[in-house]
Coordinates of C-alpha atoms in Angstrom, one line a residue:
C1 CA 220.5 235.3 181.6
D2 CA 221.5 234.7 185.3
G3 CA 222.2 238.4 185.8
I4 CA 219.0 239.7 184.3
V5 CA 216.7 237.1 186.0
G6 CA 218.5 237.4 189.3
A7 CA 218.1 241.2 189.3
L8 CA 214.4 241.0 188.5
L9 CA 213.9 238.4 191.3
Q10 CA 215.7 240.6 193.8
A11 CA 213.5 243.5 192.8
K12 CA 210.5 241.1 193.3
F13 CA 209.4 241.3 189.6
V14 CA 208.6 237.6 189.5
N15 CA 206.4 237.7 186.4
E16 CA 209.0 239.6 184.4
A17 CA 211.7 237.2 185.6
M18 CA 209.6 234.2 184.5
R19 CA 209.1 235.8 181.1
W20 CA 212.8 236.4 180.6
M21 CA 213.5 232.9 181.7
D22 CA 211.1 231.5 179.1
W23 CA 212.8 233.7 176.4
F24 CA 216.3 232.5 177.3
V25 CA 215.2 228.8 177.4
G26 CA 213.5 229.3 174.0
M27 CA 216.8 230.7 172.6
G28 CA 218.6 227.6 173.9
V29 CA 220.3 229.2 176.9
Q30 CA 220.3 227.0 180.0
P31 CA 220.3 228.8 183.3
E32 CA 222.3 227.8 186.3
S33 CA 220.8 225.7 189.1
R34 CA 221.2 228.7 191.5
T35 CA 219.0 230.9 189.2
L36 CA 216.4 228.1 188.9
S37 CA 216.3 227.8 192.7
M38 CA 215.8 231.6 193.1
L39 CA 213.0 231.5 190.5
I40 CA 211.2 228.6 192.2
T41 CA 211.5 230.3 195.5
G42 CA 210.2 233.6 194.1
L43 CA 207.2 231.8 192.4
A44 CA 206.3 230.1 195.6
A45 CA 206.4 233.3 197.6
A46 CA 204.2 234.9 194.9
R47 CA 201.6 232.1 195.3
L48 CA 202.1 230.8 191.7
P49 CA 202.1 227.1 192.4
T50 CA 201.5 225.9 188.9
E51 CA 204.5 227.8 187.5
C52 CA 206.6 226.7 190.5
G53 CA 205.9 223.1 189.6
K54 CA 206.6 223.7 186.0
W55 CA 210.2 224.9 186.7
I56 CA 210.8 222.0 189.1
D57 CA 210.0 219.7 186.2
H58 CA 212.3 221.8 183.9
M59 CA 215.1 221.4 186.5
E60 CA 214.6 217.7 186.7
T61 CA 214.0 216.7 183.0
I62 CA 215.8 219.4 180.9
A63 CA 218.5 220.8 183.1
G64 CA 219.3 217.4 184.5
V65 CA 219.5 218.7 188.1
Q66 CA 217.8 216.7 190.9
P67 CA 215.5 219.0 192.9
S68 CA 216.2 219.1 196.5
T69 CA 214.0 219.1 199.6
T70 CA 214.0 222.9 199.6
H71 CA 212.6 223.0 196.0
Y72 CA 209.8 220.5 196.8
N73 CA 209.0 222.3 200.0
A74 CA 208.6 225.5 198.1
A75 CA 206.1 223.8 195.7
I76 CA 204.2 222.3 198.6
A77 CA 204.1 225.7 200.4
A78 CA 202.8 227.4 197.2
F79 CA 199.9 224.9 196.8
S80 CA 199.2 225.2 200.5
R81 CA 199.0 229.0 200.5
S82 CA 196.7 228.8 197.4
G83 CA 194.3 226.5 199.3
Q84 CA 195.0 223.4 197.2
A85 CA 195.6 220.8 199.9
E86 CA 195.3 217.8 197.6
M87 CA 198.0 219.1 195.2
A88 CA 200.3 219.8 198.2
S89 CA 199.9 216.2 199.3
W90 CA 200.5 215.0 195.7
W91 CA 203.9 216.8 195.7
L92 CA 204.7 215.2 199.0
H93 CA 204.0 211.8 197.5
R94 CA 206.2 212.7 194.6
M95 CA 209.1 213.5 196.9
E96 CA 208.8 210.0 198.3
A97 CA 208.6 208.5 194.8
N98 CA 211.7 210.4 193.6
G99 CA 213.7 209.4 196.7
V100 CA 213.9 213.0 198.1
T101 CA 214.1 213.2 201.8
R102 CA 211.0 214.5 203.5
D103 CA 211.5 216.6 206.6
V104 CA 209.3 218.1 209.3
V105 CA 208.6 221.2 207.2
S106 CA 207.2 219.1 204.3
F107 CA 204.7 217.2 206.5
S108 CA 203.8 220.3 208.6
T109 CA 203.0 222.3 205.5
V110 CA 200.6 219.6 204.2
I111 CA 199.0 219.4 207.6
S112 CA 198.6 223.1 207.6
A113 CA 197.0 223.0 204.1
Y114 CA 194.3 220.5 205.3
A115 CA 193.7 222.4 208.5
A116 CA 193.2 225.6 206.5
S117 CA 190.7 223.8 204.3
K118 CA 188.8 222.7 207.5
K119 CA 189.6 219.0 206.9
C120 CA 190.5 218.0 210.4
E121 CA 190.6 214.2 209.8
E122 CA 193.0 214.5 206.9
A123 CA 195.3 216.8 208.9
A124 CA 195.3 214.2 211.7
Q125 CA 196.0 211.4 209.3
W126 CA 199.0 213.2 207.9
L127 CA 200.4 213.7 211.4
E128 CA 200.1 209.9 211.9
A129 CA 201.7 209.3 208.5
M130 CA 204.5 211.7 209.6
K131 CA 205.2 209.3 212.5
V132 CA 205.1 206.3 210.3
A133 CA 207.7 207.9 207.9
G134 CA 210.1 208.3 210.8
V135 CA 209.8 212.0 211.0
Q136 CA 209.3 213.3 214.5
P137 CA 206.4 215.9 214.7
D138 CA 207.3 219.1 216.4
I139 CA 205.1 221.5 218.5
I140 CA 204.0 223.3 215.3
S141 CA 202.6 220.1 213.8
Y142 CA 200.5 219.3 216.9
N143 CA 199.4 222.9 217.4
T144 CA 198.1 222.9 213.7
V145 CA 196.0 219.8 214.3
I146 CA 194.7 221.2 217.6
S147 CA 193.8 224.5 215.9
A148 CA 192.0 222.6 213.1
Y149 CA 189.7 220.8 215.6
A150 CA 189.2 223.9 217.7
A151 CA 188.1 225.9 214.5
A152 CA 185.7 223.0 213.8
K153 CA 184.2 223.4 217.3
R154 CA 185.2 219.9 218.3
P155 CA 186.9 220.6 221.7
E156 CA 187.2 216.9 222.7
E157 CA 189.4 216.1 219.7
A158 CA 191.5 219.2 220.3
A159 CA 192.0 218.2 223.9
H160 CA 192.8 214.6 222.8
W161 CA 195.6 215.8 220.5
L162 CA 197.1 218.0 223.3
T163 CA 197.2 214.9 225.5
C164 CA 198.9 213.0 222.6
M165 CA 201.4 215.9 222.3
R166 CA 202.4 215.5 226.0
Q167 CA 202.6 211.7 225.7
A168 CA 205.0 212.2 222.7
G169 CA 207.3 214.1 225.0
I170 CA 206.6 217.5 223.6
D171 CA 205.7 220.2 226.2
P172 CA 202.6 222.2 225.1
D173 CA 203.1 226.0 225.2
V174 CA 200.6 228.7 226.1
F175 CA 199.2 228.7 222.5
S176 CA 198.4 225.0 222.8
F177 CA 196.4 225.4 226.0
N178 CA 194.8 228.6 224.8
T179 CA 193.5 226.9 221.7
V180 CA 191.9 224.1 223.7
V181 CA 190.4 226.7 226.1
S182 CA 189.1 228.7 223.1
A183 CA 187.6 225.5 221.6
Y184 CA 185.5 224.8 224.8
A185 CA 184.5 228.5 225.0
G186 CA 183.4 228.5 221.4
A187 CA 181.2 225.5 222.1
R188 CA 179.6 227.4 225.0
R189 CA 181.1 225.1 227.6
A190 CA 182.4 227.6 230.0
S191 CA 183.1 225.1 232.9
E192 CA 185.3 222.9 230.7
A193 CA 187.2 226.0 229.5
A194 CA 187.8 227.0 233.0
D195 CA 189.0 223.5 233.9
W196 CA 191.6 223.6 231.1
L197 CA 192.9 226.9 232.3
T198 CA 193.4 225.3 235.7
K199 CA 195.2 222.3 234.0
M200 CA 197.3 224.9 232.2
R201 CA 198.6 226.3 235.5
V202 CA 199.1 222.8 237.0
A203 CA 201.3 221.9 234.0
G204 CA 203.5 224.8 234.8
V205 CA 202.4 227.0 231.8
Q206 CA 201.7 230.6 232.9
P207 CA 198.4 231.8 231.5
D208 CA 198.4 235.2 229.8
V209 CA 195.7 237.8 229.3
V210 CA 194.2 235.9 226.4
S211 CA 193.7 232.8 228.5
F212 CA 191.7 234.7 231.2
N213 CA 189.8 236.8 228.6
T214 CA 188.7 233.6 226.8
V215 CA 187.2 232.1 230.0
I216 CA 185.6 235.4 230.9
S217 CA 184.0 235.6 227.5
A218 CA 182.8 232.0 227.8
Y219 CA 180.9 232.8 231.0
A220 CA 179.6 236.0 229.5
G221 CA 178.4 234.2 226.4
T222 CA 176.4 231.7 228.6
N223 CA 174.6 234.5 230.5
R224 CA 176.6 234.0 233.7
P225 CA 178.0 237.5 234.4
H226 CA 178.8 236.9 238.1
Q227 CA 181.1 233.9 237.2
A228 CA 182.8 236.2 234.6
V229 CA 183.4 238.7 237.5
L230 CA 185.0 235.9 239.6
W231 CA 187.4 235.1 236.8
L232 CA 188.3 238.7 236.4
E233 CA 189.2 238.8 240.1
A234 CA 191.2 235.6 239.6
M235 CA 193.0 237.3 236.8
K236 CA 194.1 240.0 239.2
E237 CA 195.2 237.5 241.8
A238 CA 197.4 235.9 239.2
S239 CA 199.3 239.2 238.8
I240 CA 197.8 239.7 235.3
D241 CA 196.4 243.2 234.7
P242 CA 193.0 243.1 233.0
D243 CA 192.8 245.1 229.8
V244 CA 189.9 247.0 228.2
V245 CA 188.7 243.8 226.5
S246 CA 188.4 242.1 229.9
Y247 CA 186.2 244.9 231.4
N248 CA 184.2 245.2 228.2
T249 CA 183.4 241.5 228.3
V250 CA 182.1 241.8 231.9
I251 CA 180.1 244.9 230.9
S252 CA 178.6 243.0 227.9
A253 CA 177.8 240.0 230.2
F254 CA 175.6 242.2 232.5
A255 CA 174.1 244.0 229.5
T256 CA 173.1 240.7 228.0
A257 CA 171.7 239.5 231.3
G258 CA 169.4 242.6 231.5
E259 CA 171.2 244.3 234.3
P260 CA 172.1 247.8 233.0
L261 CA 172.9 249.2 236.5
E262 CA 175.6 246.6 237.0
A263 CA 177.0 247.2 233.5
A264 CA 177.2 250.9 234.2
A265 CA 178.9 250.2 237.6
W266 CA 181.6 248.1 235.9
L267 CA 182.2 250.9 233.4
E268 CA 182.9 253.3 236.3
K269 CA 185.1 250.7 238.0
M270 CA 187.1 250.4 234.7
G271 CA 188.2 254.0 234.9
R272 CA 188.3 254.4 238.7
E273 CA 190.1 251.2 239.8
A274 CA 191.9 249.9 236.7
K275 CA 192.8 253.4 235.5
L276 CA 191.7 252.4 232.0
S277 CA 189.9 254.7 229.6
P278 CA 186.6 253.3 228.4
D279 CA 186.3 253.2 224.6
V280 CA 183.4 253.5 222.3
V281 CA 182.5 249.8 222.8
S282 CA 182.3 250.3 226.6
Y283 CA 179.8 253.2 226.4
S284 CA 177.8 251.6 223.5
T285 CA 177.4 248.4 225.5
V286 CA 176.0 250.3 228.5
I287 CA 173.7 252.3 226.2
S288 CA 172.5 249.1 224.6
A289 CA 171.9 247.6 228.1
Y290 CA 169.5 250.4 229.0
A291 CA 167.9 250.2 225.6
N292 CA 167.2 246.5 226.0
V293 CA 165.0 247.2 229.0
A294 CA 163.3 250.3 227.4
M295 CA 165.0 252.8 229.8
A296 CA 165.3 255.5 227.1
A297 CA 166.1 258.4 229.3
E298 CA 169.1 256.6 230.9
A299 CA 170.4 255.5 227.5
A300 CA 170.3 259.1 226.3
E301 CA 172.0 260.3 229.5
W302 CA 174.9 257.8 229.0
L303 CA 175.3 258.9 225.4
K304 CA 175.7 262.5 226.7
R305 CA 178.3 261.3 229.2
M306 CA 180.1 259.5 226.4
Q307 CA 180.4 262.8 224.5
Q308 CA 181.5 264.7 227.6
A309 CA 184.3 262.1 228.2
G310 CA 185.7 262.9 224.7
V311 CA 184.6 259.6 223.2
E312 CA 183.0 260.0 219.8
P313 CA 179.7 258.0 219.5
N314 CA 179.3 255.8 216.4
V315 CA 176.3 254.6 214.6
V316 CA 175.7 251.8 217.1
S317 CA 175.6 254.3 220.0
F318 CA 172.9 256.4 218.4
S319 CA 171.0 253.5 217.0
S320 CA 170.8 252.0 220.6
V321 CA 169.3 255.3 221.9
I322 CA 166.8 255.4 219.0
S323 CA 165.8 251.8 219.7
A324 CA 165.4 252.6 223.4
F325 CA 162.8 255.3 222.6
A326 CA 161.2 253.0 220.0
A327 CA 160.8 250.3 222.7
A328 CA 159.4 252.9 225.1
K329 CA 156.8 253.8 222.4
Q330 CA 158.0 257.3 222.0
P331 CA 158.3 257.7 218.3
H332 CA 158.7 261.5 218.3
E333 CA 161.8 261.3 220.5
A334 CA 163.2 258.5 218.4
A335 CA 162.9 260.6 215.3
M336 CA 164.6 263.5 217.2
W337 CA 167.6 261.4 218.1
L338 CA 167.9 260.3 214.5
D339 CA 168.1 263.9 213.5
A340 CA 170.7 264.5 216.2
M341 CA 172.6 261.6 214.7
K342 CA 172.7 263.4 211.4
A343 CA 173.7 266.6 213.1
A344 CA 176.7 264.8 214.5
N345 CA 177.8 263.9 211.0
I346 CA 177.1 260.2 211.5
E347 CA 175.2 258.6 208.7
P348 CA 172.3 256.5 209.9
N349 CA 172.1 253.0 208.7
V350 CA 169.1 250.7 208.0
V351 CA 168.9 249.8 211.7
S352 CA 168.6 253.4 212.7
F353 CA 165.7 254.1 210.3
S354 CA 164.0 250.8 211.0
A355 CA 163.9 251.6 214.7
V356 CA 162.0 254.9 214.0
I357 CA 159.7 253.1 211.5
S358 CA 159.0 250.4 214.2
A359 CA 158.3 253.1 216.7
Y360 CA 155.6 254.8 214.6
A361 CA 154.3 251.4 213.6
S362 CA 153.9 250.4 217.3
A363 CA 152.1 253.7 217.9
R364 CA 149.6 252.8 215.2
Q365 CA 150.7 255.7 212.9
P366 CA 151.2 253.9 209.6
D367 CA 151.4 257.1 207.6
K368 CA 154.3 258.4 209.7
A369 CA 156.0 255.0 209.4
A370 CA 155.7 255.2 205.6
E371 CA 157.0 258.7 205.6
W372 CA 160.2 257.6 207.4
L373 CA 160.6 254.7 205.0
N374 CA 160.5 257.3 202.2
K375 CA 163.1 259.4 204.0
M376 CA 165.2 256.3 204.4
R377 CA 165.2 255.8 200.6
Q378 CA 165.8 259.4 199.9
S379 CA 169.0 259.2 202.1
G380 CA 170.4 256.6 199.7
I381 CA 169.8 253.7 202.1
E382 CA 168.0 250.7 200.6
P383 CA 165.4 249.3 203.0
N384 CA 165.5 245.6 203.9
V385 CA 162.7 243.1 204.4
V386 CA 162.3 244.2 208.0
S387 CA 161.7 247.8 207.0
F388 CA 159.0 247.0 204.5
S389 CA 157.4 244.3 206.7
T390 CA 157.1 246.8 209.6
V391 CA 155.3 249.4 207.5
M392 CA 153.0 246.7 206.1
D393 CA 152.2 245.5 209.6
A394 CA 151.4 249.0 210.6
Y395 CA 148.8 249.3 207.8
A396 CA 147.5 245.8 208.4
R397 CA 146.7 246.7 212.0
V398 CA 144.3 249.4 210.8
G399 CA 142.8 247.2 208.1
A400 CA 144.4 248.9 205.1
L401 CA 145.0 246.2 202.5
G402 CA 145.9 248.5 199.6
P403 CA 149.2 249.9 201.0
C404 CA 150.2 246.4 202.1
Q405 CA 149.9 245.3 198.5
W406 CA 151.7 248.3 197.2
Y407 CA 154.7 247.9 199.5
M408 CA 154.8 244.2 198.7
D409 CA 155.2 245.0 195.0
E410 CA 157.9 247.6 195.8
M411 CA 159.8 245.1 197.9
V412 CA 159.7 242.4 195.2
A413 CA 160.7 245.0 192.6
L414 CA 163.9 245.7 194.7
G415 CA 164.8 242.1 194.6
L416 CA 163.9 241.4 198.2
R417 CA 162.4 238.1 199.2
P418 CA 159.3 238.3 201.4
N419 CA 159.5 236.4 204.7
R420 CA 156.8 235.1 207.0
Y421 CA 156.3 238.6 208.6
T422 CA 155.6 240.1 205.2
Y423 CA 153.0 237.5 204.4
G424 CA 151.7 237.7 208.0
A425 CA 150.9 241.4 207.4
L426 CA 149.1 240.6 204.2
L427 CA 147.1 237.9 205.8
Q428 CA 146.2 240.2 208.7
A429 CA 145.1 242.9 206.3
C430 CA 143.0 240.3 204.4
G431 CA 141.4 239.2 207.7
R432 CA 140.5 242.7 208.9
C433 CA 139.1 243.5 205.5
N434 CA 137.3 240.2 205.2
E435 CA 139.0 239.2 201.9
P436 CA 139.1 235.4 202.0
Q437 CA 139.9 235.0 198.3
L438 CA 143.0 237.2 198.6
A439 CA 144.1 235.3 201.7
W440 CA 143.7 232.0 199.9
M441 CA 145.9 233.2 197.0
Y442 CA 148.5 234.8 199.2
F443 CA 148.9 231.6 201.3
E444 CA 149.3 229.6 198.1
R445 CA 152.1 232.1 197.0
L446 CA 153.6 231.7 200.4
L447 CA 153.8 227.9 200.1
A448 CA 155.2 228.1 196.6
E449 CA 158.0 230.4 197.7
G450 CA 159.0 228.1 200.5
V451 CA 158.5 230.7 203.3
E452 CA 159.0 229.4 206.8
L453 CA 155.6 228.7 208.4
H454 CA 154.5 229.9 211.8
K455 CA 151.5 229.9 214.1
F456 CA 150.3 233.4 213.3
L457 CA 150.1 232.6 209.6
F458 CA 147.8 229.7 210.2
D459 CA 145.8 231.6 212.8
W460 CA 145.1 234.5 210.4
L461 CA 144.3 232.1 207.5
E462 CA 141.8 230.2 209.7
R463 CA 140.3 233.4 210.9
V464 CA 139.5 234.7 207.5
L465 CA 138.5 231.4 205.9
G466 CA 136.7 229.8 208.7
E467 CA 137.2 226.3 210.2
E468 CA 135.8 224.2 207.4
S469 CA 137.4 226.1 204.6
F470 CA 140.7 226.1 206.5
E471 CA 140.6 222.3 206.7
Y472 CA 139.7 222.2 203.0
F473 CA 142.7 224.4 202.2
C474 CA 145.0 222.1 204.2
A475 CA 143.7 219.0 202.5
T476 CA 144.0 220.6 199.0
H477 CA 147.6 221.6 199.6
S478 CA 148.6 218.5 201.5
L479 CA 149.2 220.3 204.8
S480 CA 149.0 218.1 207.9
L481 CA 146.2 219.5 210.0
E482 CA 147.3 217.3 213.0
A483 CA 150.8 218.8 212.8
I484 CA 149.4 222.3 212.7
R485 CA 147.2 221.7 215.7
A486 CA 150.2 220.2 217.6
G487 CA 152.4 223.2 216.7
N488 CA 154.8 221.3 214.4
Y489 CA 154.7 223.8 211.5
R490 CA 157.8 222.4 209.8
G491 CA 156.3 218.9 209.8
A492 CA 153.0 220.3 208.5
C493 CA 154.3 220.9 205.0
A494 CA 156.2 217.5 204.8
G495 CA 153.8 216.2 202.2
Q496 CA 152.9 219.6 200.7
R497 CA 152.6 219.8 197.0
Q498 CA 152.4 223.0 194.9
Y499 CA 148.9 223.6 193.6
Y500 CA 149.0 224.5 189.9
D501 CA 145.9 222.8 188.6
D502 CA 143.8 224.5 186.0
K503 CA 140.7 224.0 188.1
Q504 CA 140.5 226.7 190.7
P505 CA 138.7 225.6 193.9
P506 CA 135.5 227.5 194.8
P507 CA 136.1 230.5 197.1
P508 CA 135.7 229.7 200.7
K509 CA 133.4 232.6 201.3
T510 CA 131.5 234.9 199.0
H511 CA 130.8 238.6 199.4
T512 CA 127.1 237.8 199.9
S513 CA 127.8 235.5 202.8
R514 CA 129.9 237.9 204.8
K515 CA 128.7 238.6 208.3
P516 CA 127.1 242.0 208.8
K517 CA 129.5 244.7 210.0
A518 CA 129.0 246.1 213.4
H519 CA 128.1 249.7 213.9
R520 CA 130.5 251.9 215.8
G521 CA 128.3 251.9 218.9
Q522 CA 128.3 248.1 218.9
V523 CA 132.0 247.9 218.5
A524 CA 132.5 250.4 221.4
R525 CA 130.2 248.5 223.7
S526 CA 131.9 245.2 222.8
K527 CA 135.3 246.6 223.7
Q528 CA 134.0 248.0 227.0
S529 CA 132.5 244.6 228.0
H530 CA 135.0 242.2 226.6
G531 CA 138.4 244.0 226.8
R532 CA 140.4 246.3 224.6
H533 CA 141.3 243.9 221.7
G534 CA 138.4 241.5 221.1
R535 CA 135.1 240.0 222.0
G536 CA 136.0 236.6 223.5
R537 CA 134.8 233.2 222.6
Q538 CA 131.4 233.3 224.5
H539 CA 130.4 236.6 222.9
H540 CA 131.6 235.4 219.5
Q541 CA 129.4 232.3 219.7
H542 CA 126.4 234.5 220.5
T543 CA 127.2 236.8 217.6
Q544 CA 127.6 233.8 215.3
Q545 CA 124.1 232.5 216.2
Q546 CA 122.6 235.9 215.4
Q547 CA 124.3 235.9 212.1
N548 CA 123.1 232.4 211.2
H549 CA 119.6 233.4 212.2
H550 CA 119.9 236.5 209.9
K551 CA 121.0 234.2 207.0
N552 CA 118.2 231.7 207.5
R553 CA 115.6 234.5 207.4
S554 CA 117.2 236.0 204.2
R555 CA 117.2 232.6 202.5
G556 CA 113.5 232.1 203.2
K557 CA 112.5 235.3 201.4
G558 CA 113.1 233.9 197.8
K559 CA 115.0 235.4 195.0
G560 CA 113.9 239.0 195.6
S561 CA 115.4 239.0 199.1
G562 CA 118.9 238.3 197.9
G563 CA 119.0 234.7 199.0
S564 CA 120.6 232.0 196.8
P565 CA 119.1 228.5 196.3
S566 CA 122.6 227.0 196.2
S567 CA 123.7 228.4 199.5
S568 CA 122.5 225.9 202.1
S569 CA 123.4 225.9 205.7
S570 CA 125.5 222.8 205.3
S571 CA 127.7 224.3 202.6
Q572 CA 128.5 227.4 204.6
P573 CA 131.8 227.0 206.6
K574 CA 131.5 227.2 210.3
Y575 CA 133.7 229.8 211.9
K576 CA 136.0 228.7 214.7
S577 CA 137.5 231.3 216.9
P578 CA 141.3 231.1 216.7
S579 CA 143.7 232.0 219.4
I580 CA 144.1 235.5 218.0
P581 CA 141.5 237.8 219.7
L582 CA 138.8 239.1 217.3
I583 CA 139.1 242.6 216.1
A584 CA 136.0 244.4 214.9
P585 CA 136.0 245.0 211.1
P586 CA 136.6 248.5 209.8
P587 CA 133.6 250.9 209.4
P588 CA 131.5 250.4 206.2
A589 CA 133.9 252.3 203.8
V590 CA 134.8 251.0 200.4
W591 CA 138.6 250.5 200.1
E592 CA 138.7 251.9 196.5
Q593 CA 140.5 254.9 195.1
P594 CA 139.4 256.1 191.6
V595 CA 142.0 255.4 189.0
P596 CA 143.2 258.7 187.3
H597 CA 142.9 258.8 183.5
D598 CA 146.3 260.4 183.1
P599 CA 148.9 257.6 183.1
Q600 CA 151.5 260.0 184.6
V601 CA 149.5 260.4 187.7
Q602 CA 149.9 256.7 188.5
M603 CA 153.7 257.1 188.7
M604 CA 153.6 258.3 192.2
A605 CA 156.5 257.8 194.7
A606 CA 154.2 256.2 197.4
P607 CA 150.5 255.6 197.9
T608 CA 148.9 258.8 199.2
P609 CA 146.0 258.3 201.6
I610 CA 142.8 260.0 201.0
A611 CA 140.6 260.8 204.0
S612 CA 137.0 259.7 203.7
R613 CA 134.1 261.3 205.5
S614 CA 134.6 259.0 208.4
G615 CA 138.2 260.2 208.8
Q616 CA 139.6 256.9 207.6
N617 CA 142.2 256.5 204.8
I618 CA 141.0 255.0 201.5
W619 CA 143.3 252.9 199.4
R620 CA 143.1 250.7 196.3
V621 CA 142.8 247.0 196.9
R622 CA 144.5 245.1 194.0
D623 CA 144.1 241.5 193.0
P624 CA 147.5 239.9 193.6
T625 CA 147.2 237.9 190.3
N626 CA 147.4 241.2 188.3
P627 CA 150.9 242.5 187.5
P628 CA 152.1 245.4 189.7
Q629 CA 152.3 248.9 188.3
Q630 CA 155.7 250.6 187.7
S631 CA 157.0 252.9 190.4
A632 CA 159.2 255.9 190.1
I633 CA 161.2 254.9 193.2

C-alpha cells in the first residue's frame, strides 16, 4: 500500500493515489501516517480541499493519529486556494478546538483567503485575532491586509495598516510602500501617491522602477503630463533608469491631453537619449494622439515611420489611422486604409469597420455606410450596437424611415439590445417623415425596455408630437415634465409605469392635420435666409400662423373641402419649437416600395434603395407592431 501510493504521489498522480488508498482501506489495510501525510499534502497542492479534509478525518478517527499543524495548514491552504474563505476559517477554529497549535502560517493563509475574496474587513479582523491568540504577525500578514485595501481602492485604510505595521516594530519593505502608492494612484489621487513615495525614501527604503512608474502613471491618468515629466526626471536623478513603460506612460499622458507634437517628441527622446527602442505601444499611442485631433495625414505618416523602424503595426495602429480619416470626414481615405490593413495580413475588428461606417455616415452617404456594414458581416465580424446605430442614424438624417426599421429588426434578430442612440435614430426618422404614431409607439417600447433616457430623445419626440401631445404622453406614462425641462432625465422616469392598457390613446396627429410640405424653392430660400440647418424660432412662428390660417379656411368649406367637424382649433396640439433646429421635410415622395409576389424575393440580404424620379431613395415604412420578416443574413 505505502509503496504504490507513495510512487503515484511522487509522479503527481494524485487522483490515482487516492483511488488506490480507498481500495486498500476498503480491504482493511491501514496505511502508515507518513503515507497519509503525503496524500494530504498532495491533495492540498491539487486544490482538492474536500478530499484533503476527508483524509484528515480518517487520520484522526480511524487511524488514531492526531493531525499536526502541518496537516491542518494543508487543509486551510487547499480551501484558501479554491476561494472558500469561510471553510478555511472553519478549519482554523477546528485547530483551536482540537488543541493543535496555530502558527503564523495558519493565520496568514486565512487572511490571504479573505483578501482574495475582496473581504477587507474580515482579513483585518483575523489579523487582530492573530494578535489576541498570541501569534506575532509577520510582514506577509500585514502586506496581505494592505494589498486587500489597495485592491478595494481604499487608500486611507491601506496607509493606516502600513502605519500599524511600523508601530508593531516591523519595517515595511518596498512592496509595502508600492502597494500604498498604487492604492492612491488607482484612486486618481496623484499628489498623495507622490507624498508616499517621498515617505518611502525618508524611511530609508529605496524606491524601484515600479514606484516611480506608478507615480508617473498617476499624473498621466489625471491629465497632468508635465508633472509626469517631472517625476521621470526625478527618477533619473535617483539613479534609476527609466524603462519603456516609463516613456510610454509619458507619451500616453500627452496623447490624452491632446498634445500630439509633445507625444511624438518624447518618442524621439526615448530612442535618442535613453537608447531604448520604441515598441508597438509607443508608436500606436502617437498615432492615436494625432487621430484624436483629426490630423489624419500626420497619423498616417507615423504609421509609415513605424513600419520603416521595423515595428509591425497591429490592429490598434491601423484602426487609429482609419479613425483619424473618419474624424477628418474623409471616408474614401478611411476605406483605403482598411484595405491596406487587410493587405498587411492584419484582420480588421469591429472598431476598424465601425470607423469607416461612421465616416460615410458623417458624410451623409447612408448607402455606402450600409455597404460597409455588409462587408463587415461578410468578413465574419458580427456588428455591435454602435455599428447598426451609426447606419440607422445615417439614414435618419436623410429622412429614410424604412431602412432604420429594417436594421432595427436585424439588430434584434442578432440578440443585440438597442440603446438610446438606436431609438434616437428611429425617432429622428419619424420626425423627418412626420410619423407621430410611430414615434409614440417607439418611445413606449423604449420605456418598456428600460433604455437610458437623454435630451435628444425627448427633443425629437416633442418635435414630432407637438407640445400638447408631448405633455399628454408624459402624463400618460407618468413622466415628470418638470424633471425633463430641468434636464434630470433619470428622475423623469421615477414614477413611470408601463402602459399596457387595452385602450389605445388617440393619435397625437392625423395625416389630415399635417402641415403642408414646402416646395424645394421654399426650402432653399429658407436655408439661405436662416442658416444651413433650420429656420429659427421667428420664422417658424410665422410659418405656424400661415398653417393655422390654411386649416381654418379648410374647415369653413364643409364636408366637400376635406374638413372634419370634430377637428376644432382647441383640440389640435400647438407646436413648440424644440432646441433642435428645424429641418425641412423630404420632398413629396411616398416612402413605399411595392411588395413582390414571389416570397423568395423578400429574402434579400439588405434593403436595396430604388431611386425615384426626384433622385431620392424609396423604402418601405413598416408598422413596428407587425412582426419583422425573416432575413437571409
